[in-house]
Short mmCIF file of C-alpha atoms in Angstrom, two decimals:
data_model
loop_
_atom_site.label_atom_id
_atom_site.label_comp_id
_atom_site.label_asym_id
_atom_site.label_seq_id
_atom_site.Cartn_x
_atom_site.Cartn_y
_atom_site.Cartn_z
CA UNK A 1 -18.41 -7.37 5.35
CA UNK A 2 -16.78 -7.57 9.04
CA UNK A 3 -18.17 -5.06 11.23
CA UNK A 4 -17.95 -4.19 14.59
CA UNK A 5 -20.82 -2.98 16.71
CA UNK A 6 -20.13 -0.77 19.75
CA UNK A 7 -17.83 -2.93 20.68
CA UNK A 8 -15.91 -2.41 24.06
CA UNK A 9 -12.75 -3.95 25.67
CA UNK A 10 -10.75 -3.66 28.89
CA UNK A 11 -7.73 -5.25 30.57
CA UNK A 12 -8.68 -5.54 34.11
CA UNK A 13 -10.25 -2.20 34.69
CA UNK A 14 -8.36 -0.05 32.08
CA UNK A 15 -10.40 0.59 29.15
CA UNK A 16 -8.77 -0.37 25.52
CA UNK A 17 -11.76 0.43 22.96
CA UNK A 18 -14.82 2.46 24.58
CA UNK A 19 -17.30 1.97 21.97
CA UNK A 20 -15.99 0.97 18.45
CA UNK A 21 -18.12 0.93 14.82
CA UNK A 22 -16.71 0.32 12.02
CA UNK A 23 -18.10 -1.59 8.79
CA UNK A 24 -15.22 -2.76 6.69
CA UNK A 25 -15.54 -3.91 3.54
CA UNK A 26 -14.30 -6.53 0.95
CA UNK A 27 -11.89 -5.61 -1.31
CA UNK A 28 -9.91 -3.35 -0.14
CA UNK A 29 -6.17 -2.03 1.36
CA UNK A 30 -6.91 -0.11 4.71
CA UNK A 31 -4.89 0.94 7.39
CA UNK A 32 -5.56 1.03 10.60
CA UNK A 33 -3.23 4.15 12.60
CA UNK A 34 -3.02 5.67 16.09
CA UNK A 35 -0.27 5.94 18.72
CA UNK A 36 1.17 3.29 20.54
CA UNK A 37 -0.86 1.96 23.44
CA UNK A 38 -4.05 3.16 21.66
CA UNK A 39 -5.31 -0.35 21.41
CA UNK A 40 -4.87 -1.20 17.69
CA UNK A 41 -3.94 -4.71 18.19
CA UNK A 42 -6.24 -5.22 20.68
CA UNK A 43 -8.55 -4.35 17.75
CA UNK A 44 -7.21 -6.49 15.52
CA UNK A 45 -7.52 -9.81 17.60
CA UNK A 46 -11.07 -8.94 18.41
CA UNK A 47 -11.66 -8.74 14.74
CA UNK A 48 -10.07 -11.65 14.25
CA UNK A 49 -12.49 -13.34 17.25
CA UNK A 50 -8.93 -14.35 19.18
CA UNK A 51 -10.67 -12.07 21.98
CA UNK A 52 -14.02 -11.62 22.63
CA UNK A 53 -15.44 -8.34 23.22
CA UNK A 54 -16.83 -7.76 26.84
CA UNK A 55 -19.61 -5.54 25.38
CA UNK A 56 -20.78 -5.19 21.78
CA UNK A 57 -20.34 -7.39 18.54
CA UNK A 58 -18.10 -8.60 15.87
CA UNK A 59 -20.34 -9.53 13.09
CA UNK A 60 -18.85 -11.45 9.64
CA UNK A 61 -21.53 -11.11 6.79
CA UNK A 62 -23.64 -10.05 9.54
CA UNK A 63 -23.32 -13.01 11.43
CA UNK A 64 -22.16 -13.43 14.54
CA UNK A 65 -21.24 -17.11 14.70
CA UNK A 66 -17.73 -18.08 14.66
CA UNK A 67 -18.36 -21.56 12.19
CA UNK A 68 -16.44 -20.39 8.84
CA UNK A 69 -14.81 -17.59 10.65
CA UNK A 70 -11.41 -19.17 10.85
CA UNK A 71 -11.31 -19.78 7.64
CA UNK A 72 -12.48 -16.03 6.69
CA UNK A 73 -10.16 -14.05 8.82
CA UNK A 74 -5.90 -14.89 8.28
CA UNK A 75 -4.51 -12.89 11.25
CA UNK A 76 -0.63 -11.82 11.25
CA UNK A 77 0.85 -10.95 14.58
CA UNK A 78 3.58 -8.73 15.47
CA UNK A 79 5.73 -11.05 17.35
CA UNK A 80 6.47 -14.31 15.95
CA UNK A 81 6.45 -17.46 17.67
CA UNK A 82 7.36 -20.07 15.19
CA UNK A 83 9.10 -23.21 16.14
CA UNK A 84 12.97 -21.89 15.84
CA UNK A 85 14.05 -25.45 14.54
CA UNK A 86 11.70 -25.43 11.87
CA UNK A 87 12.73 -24.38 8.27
CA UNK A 88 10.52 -22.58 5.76
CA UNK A 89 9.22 -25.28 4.24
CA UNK A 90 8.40 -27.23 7.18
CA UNK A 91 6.47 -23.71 8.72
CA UNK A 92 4.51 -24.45 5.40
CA UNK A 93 3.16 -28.04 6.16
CA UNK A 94 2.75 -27.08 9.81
CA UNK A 95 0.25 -24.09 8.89
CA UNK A 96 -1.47 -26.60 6.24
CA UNK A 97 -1.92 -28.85 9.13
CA UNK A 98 -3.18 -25.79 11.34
CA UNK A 99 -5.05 -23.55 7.96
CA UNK A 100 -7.74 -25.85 5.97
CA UNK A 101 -7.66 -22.38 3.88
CA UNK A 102 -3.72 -22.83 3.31
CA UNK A 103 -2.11 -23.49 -0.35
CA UNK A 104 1.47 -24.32 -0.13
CA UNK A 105 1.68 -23.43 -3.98
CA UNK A 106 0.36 -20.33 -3.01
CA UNK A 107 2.96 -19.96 -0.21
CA UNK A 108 5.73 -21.00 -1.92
CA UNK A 109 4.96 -18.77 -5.15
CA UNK A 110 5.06 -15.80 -2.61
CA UNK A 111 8.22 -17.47 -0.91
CA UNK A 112 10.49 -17.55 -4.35
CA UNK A 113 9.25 -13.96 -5.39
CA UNK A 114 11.26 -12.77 -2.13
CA UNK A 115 13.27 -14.78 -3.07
CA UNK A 116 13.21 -16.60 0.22
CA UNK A 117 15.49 -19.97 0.91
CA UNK A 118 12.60 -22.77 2.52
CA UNK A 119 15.25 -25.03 3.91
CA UNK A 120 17.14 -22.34 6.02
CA UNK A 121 16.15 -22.86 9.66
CA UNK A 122 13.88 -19.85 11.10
CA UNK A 123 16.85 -19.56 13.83
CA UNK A 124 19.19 -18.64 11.34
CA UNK A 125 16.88 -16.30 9.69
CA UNK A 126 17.68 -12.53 9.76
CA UNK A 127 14.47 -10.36 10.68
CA UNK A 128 13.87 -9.06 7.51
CA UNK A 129 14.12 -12.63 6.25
CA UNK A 130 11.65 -13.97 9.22
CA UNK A 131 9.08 -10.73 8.00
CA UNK A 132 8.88 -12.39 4.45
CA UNK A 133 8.39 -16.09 5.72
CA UNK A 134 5.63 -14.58 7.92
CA UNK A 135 4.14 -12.75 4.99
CA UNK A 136 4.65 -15.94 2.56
CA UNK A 137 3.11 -18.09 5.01
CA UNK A 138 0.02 -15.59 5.88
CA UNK A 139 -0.90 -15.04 2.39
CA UNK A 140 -1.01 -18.80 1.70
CA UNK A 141 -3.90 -19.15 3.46
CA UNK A 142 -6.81 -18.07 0.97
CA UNK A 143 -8.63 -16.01 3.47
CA UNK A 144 -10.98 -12.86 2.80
CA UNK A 145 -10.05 -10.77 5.78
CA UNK A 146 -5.95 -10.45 6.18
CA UNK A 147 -5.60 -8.77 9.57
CA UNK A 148 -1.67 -7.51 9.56
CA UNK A 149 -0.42 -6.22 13.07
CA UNK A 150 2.52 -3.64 12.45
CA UNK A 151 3.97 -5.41 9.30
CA UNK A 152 6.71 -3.17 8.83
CA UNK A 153 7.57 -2.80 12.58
CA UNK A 154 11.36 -2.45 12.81
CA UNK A 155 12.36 -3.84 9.55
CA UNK A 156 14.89 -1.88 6.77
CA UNK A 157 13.12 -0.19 4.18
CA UNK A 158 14.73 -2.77 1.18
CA UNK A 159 12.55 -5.55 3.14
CA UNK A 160 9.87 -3.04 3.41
CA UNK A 161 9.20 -2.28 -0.18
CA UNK A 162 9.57 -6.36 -0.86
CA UNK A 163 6.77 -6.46 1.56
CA UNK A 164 4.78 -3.52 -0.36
CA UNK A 165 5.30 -5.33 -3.67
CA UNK A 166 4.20 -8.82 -2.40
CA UNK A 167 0.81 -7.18 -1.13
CA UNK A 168 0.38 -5.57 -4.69
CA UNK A 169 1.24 -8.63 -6.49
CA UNK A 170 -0.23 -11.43 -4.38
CA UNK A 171 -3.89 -9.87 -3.06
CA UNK A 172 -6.34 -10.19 -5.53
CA UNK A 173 -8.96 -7.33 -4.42
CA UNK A 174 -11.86 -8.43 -5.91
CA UNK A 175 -12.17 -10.81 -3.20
CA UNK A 176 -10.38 -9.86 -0.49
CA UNK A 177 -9.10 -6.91 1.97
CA UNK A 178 -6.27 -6.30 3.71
CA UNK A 179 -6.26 -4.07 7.37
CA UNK A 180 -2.93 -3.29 8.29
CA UNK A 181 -1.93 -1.60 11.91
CA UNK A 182 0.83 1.00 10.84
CA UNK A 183 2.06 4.07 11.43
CA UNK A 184 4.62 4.38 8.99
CA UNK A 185 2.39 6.40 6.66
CA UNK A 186 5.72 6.82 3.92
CA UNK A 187 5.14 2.99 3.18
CA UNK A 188 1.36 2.36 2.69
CA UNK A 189 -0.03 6.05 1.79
CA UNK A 190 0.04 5.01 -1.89
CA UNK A 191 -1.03 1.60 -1.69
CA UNK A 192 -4.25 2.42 1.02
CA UNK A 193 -7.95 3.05 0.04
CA UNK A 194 -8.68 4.00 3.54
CA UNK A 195 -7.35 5.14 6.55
CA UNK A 196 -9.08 4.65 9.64
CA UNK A 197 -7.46 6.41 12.97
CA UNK A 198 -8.09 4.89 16.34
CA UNK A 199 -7.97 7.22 19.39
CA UNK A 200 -9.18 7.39 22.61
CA UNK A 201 -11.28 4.23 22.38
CA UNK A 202 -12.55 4.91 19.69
CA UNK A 203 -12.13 4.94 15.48
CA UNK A 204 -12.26 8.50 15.21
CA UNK A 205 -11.50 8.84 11.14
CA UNK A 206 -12.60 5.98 8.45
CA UNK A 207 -11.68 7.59 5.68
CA UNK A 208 -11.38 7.45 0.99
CA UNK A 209 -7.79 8.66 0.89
CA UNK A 210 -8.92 9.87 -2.85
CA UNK A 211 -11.46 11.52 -0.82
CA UNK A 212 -8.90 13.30 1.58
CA UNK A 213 -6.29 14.33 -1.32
CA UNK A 214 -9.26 16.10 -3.14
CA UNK A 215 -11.17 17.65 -0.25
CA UNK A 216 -8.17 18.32 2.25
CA UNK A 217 -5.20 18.58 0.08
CA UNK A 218 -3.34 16.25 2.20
CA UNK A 219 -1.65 12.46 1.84
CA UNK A 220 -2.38 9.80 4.65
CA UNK A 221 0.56 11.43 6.66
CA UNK A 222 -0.55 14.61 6.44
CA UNK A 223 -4.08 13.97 7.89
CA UNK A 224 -3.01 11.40 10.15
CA UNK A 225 -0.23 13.87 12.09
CA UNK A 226 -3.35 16.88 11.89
CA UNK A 227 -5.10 15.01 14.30
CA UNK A 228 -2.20 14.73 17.11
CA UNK A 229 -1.24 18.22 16.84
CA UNK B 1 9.70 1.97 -4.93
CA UNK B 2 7.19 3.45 -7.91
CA UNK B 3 6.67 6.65 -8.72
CA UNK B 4 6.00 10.08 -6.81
CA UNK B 5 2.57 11.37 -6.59
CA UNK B 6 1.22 15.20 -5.88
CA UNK B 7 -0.71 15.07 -2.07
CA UNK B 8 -3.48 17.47 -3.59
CA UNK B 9 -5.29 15.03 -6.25
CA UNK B 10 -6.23 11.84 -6.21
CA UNK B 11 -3.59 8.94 -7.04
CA UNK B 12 -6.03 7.50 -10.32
CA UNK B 13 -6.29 11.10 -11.69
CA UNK B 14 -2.56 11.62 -11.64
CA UNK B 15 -2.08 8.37 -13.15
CA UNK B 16 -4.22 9.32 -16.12
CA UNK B 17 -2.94 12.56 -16.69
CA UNK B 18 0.84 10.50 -16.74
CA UNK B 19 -0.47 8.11 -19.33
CA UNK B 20 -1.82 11.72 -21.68
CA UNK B 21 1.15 12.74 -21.42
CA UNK B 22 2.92 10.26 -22.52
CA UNK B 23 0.56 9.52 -25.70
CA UNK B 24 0.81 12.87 -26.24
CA UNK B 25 4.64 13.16 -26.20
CA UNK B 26 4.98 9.59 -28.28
CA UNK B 27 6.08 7.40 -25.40
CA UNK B 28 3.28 5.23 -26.14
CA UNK B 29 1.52 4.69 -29.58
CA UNK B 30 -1.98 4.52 -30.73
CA UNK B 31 -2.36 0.97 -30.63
CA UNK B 32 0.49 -0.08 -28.12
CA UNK B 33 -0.49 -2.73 -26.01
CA UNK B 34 -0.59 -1.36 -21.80
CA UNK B 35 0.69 -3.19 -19.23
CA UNK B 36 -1.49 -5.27 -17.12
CA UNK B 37 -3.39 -3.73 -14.27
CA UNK B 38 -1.14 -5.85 -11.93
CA UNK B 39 2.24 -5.21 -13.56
CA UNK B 40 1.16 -1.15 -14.15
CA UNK B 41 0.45 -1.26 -9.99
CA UNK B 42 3.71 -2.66 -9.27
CA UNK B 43 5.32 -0.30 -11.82
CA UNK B 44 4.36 2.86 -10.22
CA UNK B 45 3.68 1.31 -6.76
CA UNK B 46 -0.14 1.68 -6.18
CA UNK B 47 -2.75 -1.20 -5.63
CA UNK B 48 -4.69 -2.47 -8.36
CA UNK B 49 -7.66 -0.95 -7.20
CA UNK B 50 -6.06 2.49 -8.25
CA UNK B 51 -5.22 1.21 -11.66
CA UNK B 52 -8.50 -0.68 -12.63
CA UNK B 53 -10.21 3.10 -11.80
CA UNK B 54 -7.44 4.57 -14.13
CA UNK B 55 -7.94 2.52 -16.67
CA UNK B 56 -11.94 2.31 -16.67
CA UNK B 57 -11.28 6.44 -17.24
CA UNK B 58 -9.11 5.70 -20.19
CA UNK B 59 -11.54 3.60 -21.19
CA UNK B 60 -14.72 6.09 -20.71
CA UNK B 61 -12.16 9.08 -22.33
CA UNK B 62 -11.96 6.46 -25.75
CA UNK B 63 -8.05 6.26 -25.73
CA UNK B 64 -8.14 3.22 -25.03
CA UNK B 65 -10.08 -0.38 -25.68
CA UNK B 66 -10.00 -3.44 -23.99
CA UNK B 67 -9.70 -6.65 -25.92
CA UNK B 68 -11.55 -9.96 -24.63
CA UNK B 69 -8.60 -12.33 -23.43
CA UNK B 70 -5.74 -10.14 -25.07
CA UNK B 71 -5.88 -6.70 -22.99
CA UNK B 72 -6.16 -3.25 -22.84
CA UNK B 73 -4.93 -1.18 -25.72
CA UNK B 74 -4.30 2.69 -26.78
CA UNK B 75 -6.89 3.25 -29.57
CA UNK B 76 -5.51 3.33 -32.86
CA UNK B 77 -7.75 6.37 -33.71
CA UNK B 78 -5.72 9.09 -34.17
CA UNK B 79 -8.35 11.77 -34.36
CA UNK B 80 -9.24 10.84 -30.47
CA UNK B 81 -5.82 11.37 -29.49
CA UNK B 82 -5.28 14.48 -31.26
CA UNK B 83 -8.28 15.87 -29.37
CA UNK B 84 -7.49 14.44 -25.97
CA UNK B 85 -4.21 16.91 -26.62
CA UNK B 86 -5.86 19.76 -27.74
CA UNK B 87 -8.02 19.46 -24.17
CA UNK B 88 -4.87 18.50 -22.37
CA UNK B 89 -2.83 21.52 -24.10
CA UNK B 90 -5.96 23.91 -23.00
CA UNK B 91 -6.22 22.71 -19.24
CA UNK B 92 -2.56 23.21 -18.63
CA UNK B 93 -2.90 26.76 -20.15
CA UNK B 94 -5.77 27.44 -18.15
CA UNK B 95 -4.09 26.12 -15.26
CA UNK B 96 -0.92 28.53 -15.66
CA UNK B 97 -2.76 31.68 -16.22
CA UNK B 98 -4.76 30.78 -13.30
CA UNK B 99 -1.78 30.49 -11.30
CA UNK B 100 0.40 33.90 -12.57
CA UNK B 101 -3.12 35.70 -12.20
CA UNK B 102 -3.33 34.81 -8.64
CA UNK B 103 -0.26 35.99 -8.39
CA UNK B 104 -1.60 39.42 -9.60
CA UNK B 105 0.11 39.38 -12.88
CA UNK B 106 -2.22 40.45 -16.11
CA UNK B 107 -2.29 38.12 -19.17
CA UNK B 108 -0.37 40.75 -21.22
CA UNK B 109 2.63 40.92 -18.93
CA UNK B 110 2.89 37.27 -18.86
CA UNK B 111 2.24 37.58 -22.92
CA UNK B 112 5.27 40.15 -23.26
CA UNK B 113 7.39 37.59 -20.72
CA UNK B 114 6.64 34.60 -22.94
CA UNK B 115 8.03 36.53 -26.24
CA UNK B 116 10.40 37.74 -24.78
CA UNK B 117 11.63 34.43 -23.47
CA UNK B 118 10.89 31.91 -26.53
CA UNK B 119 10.41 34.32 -29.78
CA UNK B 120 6.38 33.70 -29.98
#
C-alpha cells in the first residue's frame, strides 16, 4: 500500500497540498482529478518521493525508507525530455541502464502492439507517436505503483483509445495499480475503480465508482463536475 | 472504443445482464467457450478487474464453470439456463410495470395497450 499521511507542500509560501491522506491500494486503476493548478502533479512526484513533503509522510508498505522505492514506484511525466537524437530502441537500453526494474521484452511487446517503429528518431516522432513510446517505455519497467501525470493531455482521441487499450492489455492487476492525473473523465470513467478528487489542498473524494453509479446514479463525469458547480 | 454502459448501475452488473441476454437469445451456447478475462476487457473496454467480478457472478449464478488450464465455459446444463430466463423474463416485467405504474397508468390499461398492439 502507498499512503500518504497529512502530508503538506508549498512553493515558496503558496500552499500546494494543506493536509493530504490517502491510502492507495494495490491492484487497482484510479484516477486522480481536480482543476488545473490544484496541485495534482505536485502530488504525484511526492508520491513518487521526487519531492519530499515539508510536513507529513509518504509511507510504501508502511515504510518510510526510500531503499526499494525506486524500484516500486514507475513515474510518467507530462512533459517529455528524452534525448531528441535517440530512437525508440535506443530510449529502451537507456531506461534499462537507468530502471533495474526495466524489461525490454516487456517494452518492446507494448511497442509493436502500437504498432510503434523503434528505429525512428524521437525528433521525428509525431506527439501521439512520442505518447506511445512514453507509455511503452513506462510500462517496461515492472513496477507496482505506475504514477501517470495527464496521459492523455493534448493527444487525438485514435492515440487515446491505443493508450486505453495498452493499460487494459499490459497491467496485470493482481499486482499492480495504476494512478492517473486526468480530467478527461470520457476516456477513463469505464476503465477506473476509483476516483479520487483533489481540491483545495486537499483529496476531498476517494471514491468505488461501482459505489457512485449505485448510490448516486452518476458516472465519474457526472460526480466529478457536481463538485465544481 | 467498447461498448456503452448505463451511468445508474454498476459496470460488472451490466456486463452480466449482457452476457443473459445473449444466452438467452442464442448468441452464445450452453457450453461455448468465453473469451478470456483480458480479451472480454478489451472487447467491451473495461479493466479486468470489472470482468473477473462479472465472471465470479456467472460463476456463483451456475451458468457458467471454469475449467483448470482450459477456461471459463457456459454450462452445458440446460435446465440452469432455462431458469436463469424465466428470472430474467420476470425482472424485466417487473421492471416495466414498475415504470408505466409510476407513470400512473393501471396494469389493465397497459394490459388492453399490449393486445391491442401484439394480438396477446
Amino acid at each position: 500500500m502507498l499512503e500518504a499521511r497529512n502530508v503538506q507542500y508549498q512553493y515558496n509560501k503558496r500552499v500546494v497540498l494543506e493536509d493530504v491522506n490517502v491510502q492507495i491500494e494495490l491492484g487497482k486503476i484510479i484516477v486522480l482529478a481536480g482543476e488545473n493548478g490544484c496541485g495534482k502533479t505536485t502530488f504525484l512526484k511526492l508520491l513518487a518521493k521526487l519531492l519530499p513533503p515539508k510536513q507529513g509522510q509518504i509511507l510504501l508498505n508502511g515504510s518510510q525508507t526510500a531503499r526499494d522505492t525506486l524500484a516500486s514506484i514507475a513515474f510518467m511525466p507530462d512533459d517529455q525530455h528524452f534525448h531528441p537524437y535517440f530512437n525508440g530502441e535506443q530510449l529502451f537500453y537507456f531506461f534499462e541502464t537507468q530502471f533495474h526494474d526495466f524489461q525490454q521484452s516487456k517494452a518492446r511487446e507494448i511497442a509493436s502492439f502500437l504498432k510503434l517503429d523503434l528505429a525512428e528518431k524521437i525528433s521525428k516522432m509525431s506527439k501521439g507517436n512520442i505518447s506511445r513510446l512514453k507509455l511503452a517505455a513506462t510500462f517496461g519497467r515492472r513496477s507496482c505503483y505506475y504514477l501517470l501525470d495527464e496521459p492523455f493531455e493534448g493527444l487525438d482521441p485514435l492515440v487515446r483509445e491505443d493508450l486505453v487499450k495498452s493499460l487494459i492489455q499490459f497491467v496485470d492487476l493482481e499486482k499492480a495499480t495504476i494512478l492517473m492525473s486526468t480530467n478527461e473523465m470520457d476516456d477513463v470513467s469505464k476503465i477506473a475503480d476509483e476516483l479520487m478528487i483533489l481540491k483545495d489542498g486537499k483529496i476531498i473524494i476517494h471514491e468505488n465508482l461501482d459505489v457512485v453509479r449505485s448510490v448516486h446514479g452518476m458516472d465519474a463525469k457526472e460526480w466529478f463536475q457536481s463538485f465544481y458547480k | 472504443m467498447g461498448i456503452e454502459f448505463d451511468k445508474d448501475r454498476p459496470i460488472y452488473v451490466q456486463l452480466v445482464e449482457r452476457i443473459c441476454g445473449e444466452l438467452v437469445s442464442g448468441v452464445r451456447q450452453p457450453g461455448d467457450k468465453l473469451p478470456s478475462v483480458r480479451e472480454f476487457a478489451l472487447e467491451v473496454g473495461v479493466n479486468t478487474n470489472t470482468v473477473q467480478n462479472v465472471y465470479k457472478q456467472l460463476e456463483q449464478m451456475q451458468l457458467t464453470e471454469t475449467k483448470r488450464g482450459q477456461g471459463t465455459f457456459i454450462t452445458p446444463d440446460i435446465l440452469k439456463i432455462r431458469s436463469m430466463r424465466e428470472d430474467l423474463k420476470r425482472q424485466l416485467v417487473d421492471r416495466f410495470l414498475n415504470n408505466v405504474e409510476t407513470m400512473g397508468f393501471t396494469q389493465e390499461e397497459v394490459l388492453q395497450t399490449l393486445k391491442e398492439r401484439g394480438g396477446i
